[in-house]
Amino acid sequence: KQEVTQIPAALSVPEGENLVLNCSFTDSAIYNLQWFRQDPGKGLTSLLLIQSSQREQTSGRLNASLDKSSGRSTLYIAASQPGDSATYLCAVNDGYGGSQGNLIFGKGTKLSVKP
Amino acid sequence: NAGVMQNPRHLVRRRGQEARLRCSPMKGHSHVYWYRQLPEEGLKFMVYLQKENIIDESGMPKERFSAEFPKEGPSILRIQQVVRGDSAAYFCASSPRGVGATQYFGPGTRLTVL
């Protein structure tokens, strides 16, 4: 059974810092991995999707890497801003067996960027 | 192109009542997923539907919960005889195809059971 873990659970940094959020998964046979952002009381915004054949994806100040063999992904945020404050969720799509492509989520990292 | 729409955004029910949550997928999307987020918990998959078909309901509680995605109209998640433990945020996601496609999430329905 696939399990997704995110470390740390919470992170507080001063504005301008570069930071790394970590995600690990137990079964490396994944179809893809997706990073989301969730603001309090709001829905999920997709940030980056990495297919299993890819090693990384970039969008603006965000860079996500994937090491499928070790079951790890990182989300790198450059030059953090207060507007980056949110909960960041990692989800894997293993698409095999009975899962039919549903996403398996970690519990998230709650990021606070102080001005 | 409007995003995924969910209504109501907030729903309050008393124990024993029924809750109906609606999800309109993005235009052109025929795949719908429902997830539940309990307080202080991660999102958990409930059910995956295509038009008129339930593809995977392995995450749905066996009793009181049902889902449908008719040929016309939104997908409906129905909870009968709600209990306090059903209080959660319920999210719907849609995609243009199944396995491996990006899922686009709606804003969620926050259900509170009194």
PDB file of C-alpha atoms in Angstrom:
ATOM      1  CA  LYS A   1       0.000   0.000   0.000  1.00  0.00           C
ATOM      2  CA  GLN A   2       1.427   3.345  -1.057  1.00  0.00           C
ATOM      3  CA  GLU A   3       2.156   5.849   1.705  1.00  0.00           C
ATOM      4  CA  VAL A   4       3.314   9.432   1.277  1.00  0.00           C
ATOM      5  CA  THR A   5       5.191  11.337   3.974  1.00  0.00           C
ATOM      6  CA  GLN A   6       6.093  15.005   4.035  1.00  0.00           C
ATOM      7  CA  ILE A   7       8.781  16.519   6.208  1.00  0.00           C
ATOM      8  CA  PRO A   8       8.770  18.943   7.932  1.00  0.00           C
ATOM      9  CA  ALA A   9       5.146  19.315   8.969  1.00  0.00           C
ATOM     10  CA  ALA A  10       5.663  23.041   9.456  1.00  0.00           C
ATOM     11  CA  LEU A  11       8.344  25.514   8.469  1.00  0.00           C
ATOM     12  CA  SER A  12       8.842  29.183   9.255  1.00  0.00           C
ATOM     13  CA  VAL A  13      11.457  31.210   7.371  1.00  0.00           C
ATOM     14  CA  PRO A  14      12.316  34.874   6.856  1.00  0.00           C
ATOM     15  CA  GLU A  15      11.497  36.455   3.532  1.00  0.00           C
ATOM     16  CA  GLY A  16      14.117  35.952   0.842  1.00  0.00           C
ATOM     17  CA  GLU A  17      15.339  32.535   1.959  1.00  0.00           C
ATOM     18  CA  ASN A  18      15.614  29.592  -0.395  1.00  0.00           C
ATOM     19  CA  LEU A  19      13.931  26.510   1.009  1.00  0.00           C
ATOM     20  CA  VAL A  20      13.336  22.843   0.330  1.00  0.00           C
ATOM     21  CA  LEU A  21      10.254  20.788   1.113  1.00  0.00           C
ATOM     22  CA  ASN A  22      10.570  17.031   1.188  1.00  0.00           C
ATOM     23  CA  CYS A  23       8.246  14.245   0.124  1.00  0.00           C
ATOM     24  CA  SER A  24       8.841  10.505   0.300  1.00  0.00           C
ATOM     25  CA  PHE A  25       6.759   7.585  -0.925  1.00  0.00           C
ATOM     26  CA  THR A  26       6.994   3.894  -0.165  1.00  0.00           C
ATOM     27  CA  ASP A  27       6.281   2.302  -3.553  1.00  0.00           C
ATOM     28  CA  SER A  28       8.496   3.542  -6.372  1.00  0.00           C
ATOM     29  CA  ALA A  29       6.156   2.241  -9.097  1.00  0.00           C
ATOM     30  CA  ILE A  30       4.438   5.572  -9.591  1.00  0.00           C
ATOM     31  CA  TYR A  31       2.916   7.090 -12.695  1.00  0.00           C
ATOM     32  CA  ASN A  32       3.607  10.675 -11.694  1.00  0.00           C
ATOM     33  CA  LEU A  33       3.958  12.990  -8.719  1.00  0.00           C
ATOM     34  CA  GLN A  34       2.211  16.304  -8.250  1.00  0.00           C
ATOM     35  CA  TRP A  35       2.849  19.241  -5.920  1.00  0.00           C
ATOM     36  CA  PHE A  36      -0.079  21.378  -4.819  1.00  0.00           C
ATOM     37  CA  ARG A  37      -0.561  24.517  -2.813  1.00  0.00           C
ATOM     38  CA  GLN A  38      -3.516  24.912  -0.436  1.00  0.00           C
ATOM     39  CA  ASP A  39      -4.427  28.224   1.144  1.00  0.00           C
ATOM     40  CA  PRO A  40      -6.512  28.218   4.354  1.00  0.00           C
ATOM     41  CA  GLY A  41     -10.138  27.425   3.634  1.00  0.00           C
ATOM     42  CA  LYS A  42      -9.470  27.142  -0.073  1.00  0.00           C
ATOM     43  CA  GLY A  43      -9.051  24.437  -2.687  1.00  0.00           C
ATOM     44  CA  LEU A  44      -5.870  23.031  -4.161  1.00  0.00           C
ATOM     45  CA  THR A  45      -3.784  24.724  -6.810  1.00  0.00           C
ATOM     46  CA  SER A  46      -1.566  22.483  -8.907  1.00  0.00           C
ATOM     47  CA  LEU A  47       2.017  23.743  -8.950  1.00  0.00           C
ATOM     48  CA  LEU A  48       4.054  21.124 -10.771  1.00  0.00           C
ATOM     49  CA  LEU A  49       3.521  17.638 -12.159  1.00  0.00           C
ATOM     50  CA  ILE A  50       6.473  15.326 -12.757  1.00  0.00           C
ATOM     51  CA  GLN A  51       5.988  12.228 -14.878  1.00  0.00           C
ATOM     52  CA  SER A  52       7.783   9.074 -13.745  1.00  0.00           C
ATOM     53  CA  SER A  53      10.214   9.364 -16.656  1.00  0.00           C
ATOM     54  CA  GLN A  54      11.227  12.901 -15.697  1.00  0.00           C
ATOM     55  CA  ARG A  55      13.773  14.052 -13.128  1.00  0.00           C
ATOM     56  CA  GLU A  56      12.560  17.596 -12.541  1.00  0.00           C
ATOM     57  CA  GLN A  57      10.127  20.324 -13.502  1.00  0.00           C
ATOM     58  CA  THR A  58      10.455  24.077 -13.126  1.00  0.00           C
ATOM     59  CA  SER A  59       7.939  26.883 -12.965  1.00  0.00           C
ATOM     60  CA  GLY A  60       9.166  30.360 -12.063  1.00  0.00           C
ATOM     61  CA  ARG A  61      10.731  30.243  -8.598  1.00  0.00           C
ATOM     62  CA  LEU A  62       9.657  26.643  -8.090  1.00  0.00           C
ATOM     63  CA  ASN A  63      11.648  23.556  -8.955  1.00  0.00           C
ATOM     64  CA  ALA A  64      10.515  20.025  -8.212  1.00  0.00           C
ATOM     65  CA  SER A  65      12.780  17.003  -8.494  1.00  0.00           C
ATOM     66  CA  LEU A  66      11.934  13.327  -8.532  1.00  0.00           C
ATOM     67  CA  ASP A  67      14.116  10.360  -7.615  1.00  0.00           C
ATOM     68  CA  LYS A  68      11.806   7.452  -8.212  1.00  0.00           C
ATOM     69  CA  SER A  69      14.274   4.749  -7.219  1.00  0.00           C
ATOM     70  CA  SER A  70      14.739   6.198  -3.747  1.00  0.00           C
ATOM     71  CA  GLY A  71      11.111   7.244  -3.376  1.00  0.00           C
ATOM     72  CA  ARG A  72      11.811  10.935  -2.910  1.00  0.00           C
ATOM     73  CA  SER A  73      10.781  14.281  -4.307  1.00  0.00           C
ATOM     74  CA  THR A  74      11.767  17.777  -3.285  1.00  0.00           C
ATOM     75  CA  LEU A  75      10.140  21.121  -3.938  1.00  0.00           C
ATOM     76  CA  TYR A  76      12.621  23.961  -4.023  1.00  0.00           C
ATOM     77  CA  ILE A  77      11.322  27.505  -3.570  1.00  0.00           C
ATOM     78  CA  ALA A  78      13.753  30.269  -4.415  1.00  0.00           C
ATOM     79  CA  ALA A  79      13.708  33.725  -2.840  1.00  0.00           C
ATOM     80  CA  SER A  80      10.659  33.044  -0.697  1.00  0.00           C
ATOM     81  CA  GLN A  81       7.978  35.723  -0.293  1.00  0.00           C
ATOM     82  CA  PRO A  82       5.196  36.206   2.283  1.00  0.00           C
ATOM     83  CA  GLY A  83       2.718  35.329  -0.467  1.00  0.00           C
ATOM     84  CA  ASP A  84       4.238  31.842  -0.559  1.00  0.00           C
ATOM     85  CA  SER A  85       2.769  31.153   2.878  1.00  0.00           C
ATOM     86  CA  ALA A  86       0.433  28.178   2.478  1.00  0.00           C
ATOM     87  CA  THR A  87       0.314  24.417   2.952  1.00  0.00           C
ATOM     88  CA  TYR A  88       2.185  22.479   0.290  1.00  0.00           C
ATOM     89  CA  LEU A  89       0.912  19.027  -0.562  1.00  0.00           C
ATOM     90  CA  CYS A  90       2.669  16.221  -2.372  1.00  0.00           C
ATOM     91  CA  ALA A  91       0.601  13.541  -4.107  1.00  0.00           C
ATOM     92  CA  VAL A  92       1.532  10.447  -6.085  1.00  0.00           C
ATOM     93  CA  ASN A  93      -0.476   8.759  -8.781  1.00  0.00           C
ATOM     94  CA  ASP A  94       0.484   5.121  -8.949  1.00  0.00           C
ATOM     95  CA  GLY A  95      -2.305   4.206 -11.357  1.00  0.00           C
ATOM     96  CA  TYR A  96      -1.872   0.503 -10.827  1.00  0.00           C
ATOM     97  CA  GLY A  97      -3.964  -2.213  -9.342  1.00  0.00           C
ATOM     98  CA  GLY A  98      -7.249  -0.934  -8.061  1.00  0.00           C
ATOM     99  CA  SER A  99      -6.231   2.685  -7.636  1.00  0.00           C
ATOM    100  CA  GLN A 100      -7.241   3.683 -11.163  1.00  0.00           C
ATOM    101  CA  GLY A 101      -5.243   6.848 -11.004  1.00  0.00           C
ATOM    102  CA  ASN A 102      -6.464   8.391  -7.796  1.00  0.00           C
ATOM    103  CA  LEU A 103      -3.975  10.580  -5.956  1.00  0.00           C
ATOM    104  CA  ILE A 104      -2.393   9.560  -2.656  1.00  0.00           C
ATOM    105  CA  PHE A 105      -1.550  12.611  -0.585  1.00  0.00           C
ATOM    106  CA  GLY A 106       0.907  13.437   2.143  1.00  0.00           C
ATOM    107  CA  LYS A 107      -0.305  15.494   5.084  1.00  0.00           C
ATOM    108  CA  GLY A 108       1.480  18.568   3.848  1.00  0.00           C
ATOM    109  CA  THR A 109       4.068  21.087   4.971  1.00  0.00           C
ATOM    110  CA  LYS A 110       2.672  24.322   6.383  1.00  0.00           C
ATOM    111  CA  LEU A 111       4.982  27.126   5.267  1.00  0.00           C
ATOM    112  CA  SER A 112       5.086  30.559   6.852  1.00  0.00           C
ATOM    113  CA  VAL A 113       7.285  33.234   5.289  1.00  0.00           C
ATOM    114  CA  LYS A 114       7.839  36.192   7.592  1.00  0.00           C
ATOM    115  CA  PRO A 115       8.290  39.701   6.136  1.00  0.00           C
TER     116      PRO A 115
ATOM    117  CA  ASN B   1     -12.846  28.084 -19.429  1.00  0.00           C
ATOM    118  CA  ALA B   2     -14.317  27.992 -15.962  1.00  0.00           C
ATOM    119  CA  GLY B   3     -12.595  25.813 -13.422  1.00  0.00           C
ATOM    120  CA  VAL B   4     -14.093  23.013 -11.397  1.00  0.00           C
ATOM    121  CA  MET B   5     -17.159  24.260  -9.574  1.00  0.00           C
ATOM    122  CA  GLN B   6     -18.513  22.907  -6.343  1.00  0.00           C
ATOM    123  CA  ASN B   7     -21.623  23.880  -4.462  1.00  0.00           C
ATOM    124  CA  PRO B   8     -22.534  24.635  -1.880  1.00  0.00           C
ATOM    125  CA  ARG B   9     -19.249  25.973  -0.522  1.00  0.00           C
ATOM    126  CA  HIS B  10     -20.476  25.548   3.038  1.00  0.00           C
ATOM    127  CA  LEU B  11     -23.158  23.157   4.237  1.00  0.00           C
ATOM    128  CA  VAL B  12     -24.524  22.725   7.738  1.00  0.00           C
ATOM    129  CA  ARG B  13     -26.593  19.694   8.609  1.00  0.00           C
ATOM    130  CA  ARG B  14     -27.948  18.217  11.799  1.00  0.00           C
ATOM    131  CA  ARG B  15     -27.259  14.623  12.683  1.00  0.00           C
ATOM    132  CA  GLY B  16     -29.501  12.271  10.724  1.00  0.00           C
ATOM    133  CA  GLN B  17     -30.096  14.636   7.799  1.00  0.00           C
ATOM    134  CA  GLU B  18     -28.903  14.119   4.250  1.00  0.00           C
ATOM    135  CA  ALA B  19     -26.108  16.069   2.580  1.00  0.00           C
ATOM    136  CA  ARG B  20     -25.831  16.515  -1.184  1.00  0.00           C
ATOM    137  CA  LEU B  21     -22.619  17.899  -2.608  1.00  0.00           C
ATOM    138  CA  ARG B  22     -22.368  18.918  -6.256  1.00  0.00           C
ATOM    139  CA  CYS B  23     -19.399  19.069  -8.580  1.00  0.00           C
ATOM    140  CA  SER B  24     -19.323  20.457 -12.116  1.00  0.00           C
ATOM    141  CA  PRO B  25     -16.103  19.430 -13.862  1.00  0.00           C
ATOM    142  CA  MET B  26     -14.138  21.626 -16.210  1.00  0.00           C
ATOM    143  CA  LYS B  27     -15.492  21.798 -19.723  1.00  0.00           C
ATOM    144  CA  GLY B  28     -14.394  18.784 -21.716  1.00  0.00           C
ATOM    145  CA  HIS B  29     -13.496  16.732 -18.639  1.00  0.00           C
ATOM    146  CA  SER B  30     -15.311  13.436 -18.250  1.00  0.00           C
ATOM    147  CA  HIS B  31     -13.364  12.061 -15.271  1.00  0.00           C
ATOM    148  CA  VAL B  32     -14.298  13.094 -11.738  1.00  0.00           C
ATOM    149  CA  TYR B  33     -12.645  12.236  -8.438  1.00  0.00           C
ATOM    150  CA  TRP B  34     -13.948  12.933  -4.927  1.00  0.00           C
ATOM    151  CA  TYR B  35     -11.609  13.373  -1.955  1.00  0.00           C
ATOM    152  CA  ARG B  36     -12.255  14.062   1.720  1.00  0.00           C
ATOM    153  CA  GLN B  37     -10.074  16.088   4.055  1.00  0.00           C
ATOM    154  CA  LEU B  38     -10.771  15.502   7.716  1.00  0.00           C
ATOM    155  CA  PRO B  39      -9.531  18.073  10.258  1.00  0.00           C
ATOM    156  CA  GLU B  40      -5.749  17.771  10.686  1.00  0.00           C
ATOM    157  CA  GLU B  41      -5.646  14.923   8.158  1.00  0.00           C
ATOM    158  CA  GLY B  42      -4.471  14.642   4.593  1.00  0.00           C
ATOM    159  CA  LEU B  43      -6.778  14.312   1.644  1.00  0.00           C
ATOM    160  CA  LYS B  44      -8.112  10.806   1.132  1.00  0.00           C
ATOM    161  CA  PHE B  45      -9.502   9.402  -2.093  1.00  0.00           C
ATOM    162  CA  MET B  46     -13.156   8.396  -2.008  1.00  0.00           C
ATOM    163  CA  VAL B  47     -14.457   7.612  -5.487  1.00  0.00           C
ATOM    164  CA  TYR B  48     -13.611   7.924  -9.178  1.00  0.00           C
ATOM    165  CA  LEU B  49     -16.368   8.292 -11.764  1.00  0.00           C
ATOM    166  CA  GLN B  50     -16.764   8.711 -15.459  1.00  0.00           C
ATOM    167  CA  LYS B  51     -20.025   9.669 -17.094  1.00  0.00           C
ATOM    168  CA  GLU B  52     -22.693   7.235 -15.877  1.00  0.00           C
ATOM    169  CA  ASN B  53     -20.094   4.865 -14.407  1.00  0.00           C
ATOM    170  CA  ILE B  54     -18.403   4.355 -11.051  1.00  0.00           C
ATOM    171  CA  ILE B  55     -14.871   3.240 -11.874  1.00  0.00           C
ATOM    172  CA  ASP B  56     -13.347   2.933  -8.398  1.00  0.00           C
ATOM    173  CA  GLU B  57     -15.167   3.382  -5.087  1.00  0.00           C
ATOM    174  CA  SER B  58     -12.556   1.717  -2.902  1.00  0.00           C
ATOM    175  CA  GLY B  59     -12.246   4.809  -0.686  1.00  0.00           C
ATOM    176  CA  MET B  60     -15.945   5.220   0.002  1.00  0.00           C
ATOM    177  CA  PRO B  61     -17.403   4.176   3.350  1.00  0.00           C
ATOM    178  CA  LYS B  62     -19.593   1.153   2.771  1.00  0.00           C
ATOM    179  CA  GLU B  63     -22.699   2.665   4.289  1.00  0.00           C
ATOM    180  CA  ARG B  64     -24.512   5.996   3.904  1.00  0.00           C
ATOM    181  CA  PHE B  65     -22.258   7.322   1.119  1.00  0.00           C
ATOM    182  CA  SER B  66     -23.036   7.199  -2.590  1.00  0.00           C
ATOM    183  CA  ALA B  67     -21.901   9.023  -5.708  1.00  0.00           C
ATOM    184  CA  GLU B  68     -23.123   9.474  -9.227  1.00  0.00           C
ATOM    185  CA  PHE B  69     -22.097  11.265 -12.406  1.00  0.00           C
ATOM    186  CA  PRO B  70     -25.090  11.295 -14.747  1.00  0.00           C
ATOM    187  CA  LYS B  71     -24.985  11.816 -18.474  1.00  0.00           C
ATOM    188  CA  GLU B  72     -26.265  15.348 -17.962  1.00  0.00           C
ATOM    189  CA  GLY B  73     -25.541  17.549 -14.980  1.00  0.00           C
ATOM    190  CA  PRO B  74     -23.029  17.606 -12.181  1.00  0.00           C
ATOM    191  CA  SER B  75     -21.553  14.784 -10.176  1.00  0.00           C
ATOM    192  CA  ILE B  76     -23.301  14.307  -6.827  1.00  0.00           C
ATOM    193  CA  LEU B  77     -21.833  12.981  -3.591  1.00  0.00           C
ATOM    194  CA  ARG B  78     -24.652  12.010  -1.262  1.00  0.00           C
ATOM    195  CA  ILE B  79     -24.298  11.330   2.448  1.00  0.00           C
ATOM    196  CA  GLN B  80     -27.335   9.914   4.186  1.00  0.00           C
ATOM    197  CA  GLN B  81     -28.008  10.157   7.909  1.00  0.00           C
ATOM    198  CA  VAL B  82     -24.968  12.331   8.558  1.00  0.00           C
ATOM    199  CA  VAL B  83     -23.000  11.983  11.793  1.00  0.00           C
ATOM    200  CA  ARG B  84     -20.530  14.391  13.415  1.00  0.00           C
ATOM    201  CA  GLY B  85     -17.617  12.381  12.062  1.00  0.00           C
ATOM    202  CA  ASP B  86     -18.691  13.310   8.519  1.00  0.00           C
ATOM    203  CA  SER B  87     -17.697  16.931   9.174  1.00  0.00           C
ATOM    204  CA  ALA B  88     -14.900  17.601   6.713  1.00  0.00           C
ATOM    205  CA  ALA B  89     -13.955  19.382   3.529  1.00  0.00           C
ATOM    206  CA  TYR B  90     -14.993  17.466   0.426  1.00  0.00           C
ATOM    207  CA  PHE B  91     -13.058  18.188  -2.743  1.00  0.00           C
ATOM    208  CA  CYS B  92     -13.858  17.274  -6.288  1.00  0.00           C
ATOM    209  CA  ALA B  93     -11.263  17.057  -9.038  1.00  0.00           C
ATOM    210  CA  SER B  94     -11.682  16.582 -12.765  1.00  0.00           C
ATOM    211  CA  SER B  95      -9.382  15.513 -15.562  1.00  0.00           C
ATOM    212  CA  PRO B  96      -9.685  15.110 -19.319  1.00  0.00           C
ATOM    213  CA  ARG B  97      -8.623  11.489 -19.135  1.00  0.00           C
ATOM    214  CA  GLY B  98      -7.830   8.880 -16.524  1.00  0.00           C
ATOM    215  CA  VAL B  99      -4.591   7.541 -15.205  1.00  0.00           C
ATOM    216  CA  GLY B 100      -1.706   9.975 -15.259  1.00  0.00           C
ATOM    217  CA  ALA B 101      -3.593  13.106 -16.213  1.00  0.00           C
ATOM    218  CA  THR B 102      -3.370  16.277 -14.170  1.00  0.00           C
ATOM    219  CA  GLN B 103      -6.313  16.606 -11.810  1.00  0.00           C
ATOM    220  CA  TYR B 104      -7.829  20.053 -11.352  1.00  0.00           C
ATOM    221  CA  PHE B 105      -9.452  20.678  -8.015  1.00  0.00           C
ATOM    222  CA  GLY B 106     -12.534  22.638  -7.068  1.00  0.00           C
ATOM    223  CA  PRO B 107     -12.738  24.946  -4.029  1.00  0.00           C
ATOM    224  CA  GLY B 108     -14.360  22.266  -1.892  1.00  0.00           C
ATOM    225  CA  THR B 109     -17.524  21.974   0.171  1.00  0.00           C
ATOM    226  CA  ARG B 110     -17.097  22.334   3.898  1.00  0.00           C
ATOM    227  CA  LEU B 111     -19.647  20.171   5.660  1.00  0.00           C
ATOM    228  CA  THR B 112     -20.416  20.790   9.307  1.00  0.00           C
ATOM    229  CA  VAL B 113     -22.641  18.352  11.159  1.00  0.00           C
ATOM    230  CA  LEU B 114     -24.200  19.735  14.332  1.00  0.00           C
TER     231      LEU B 114
END
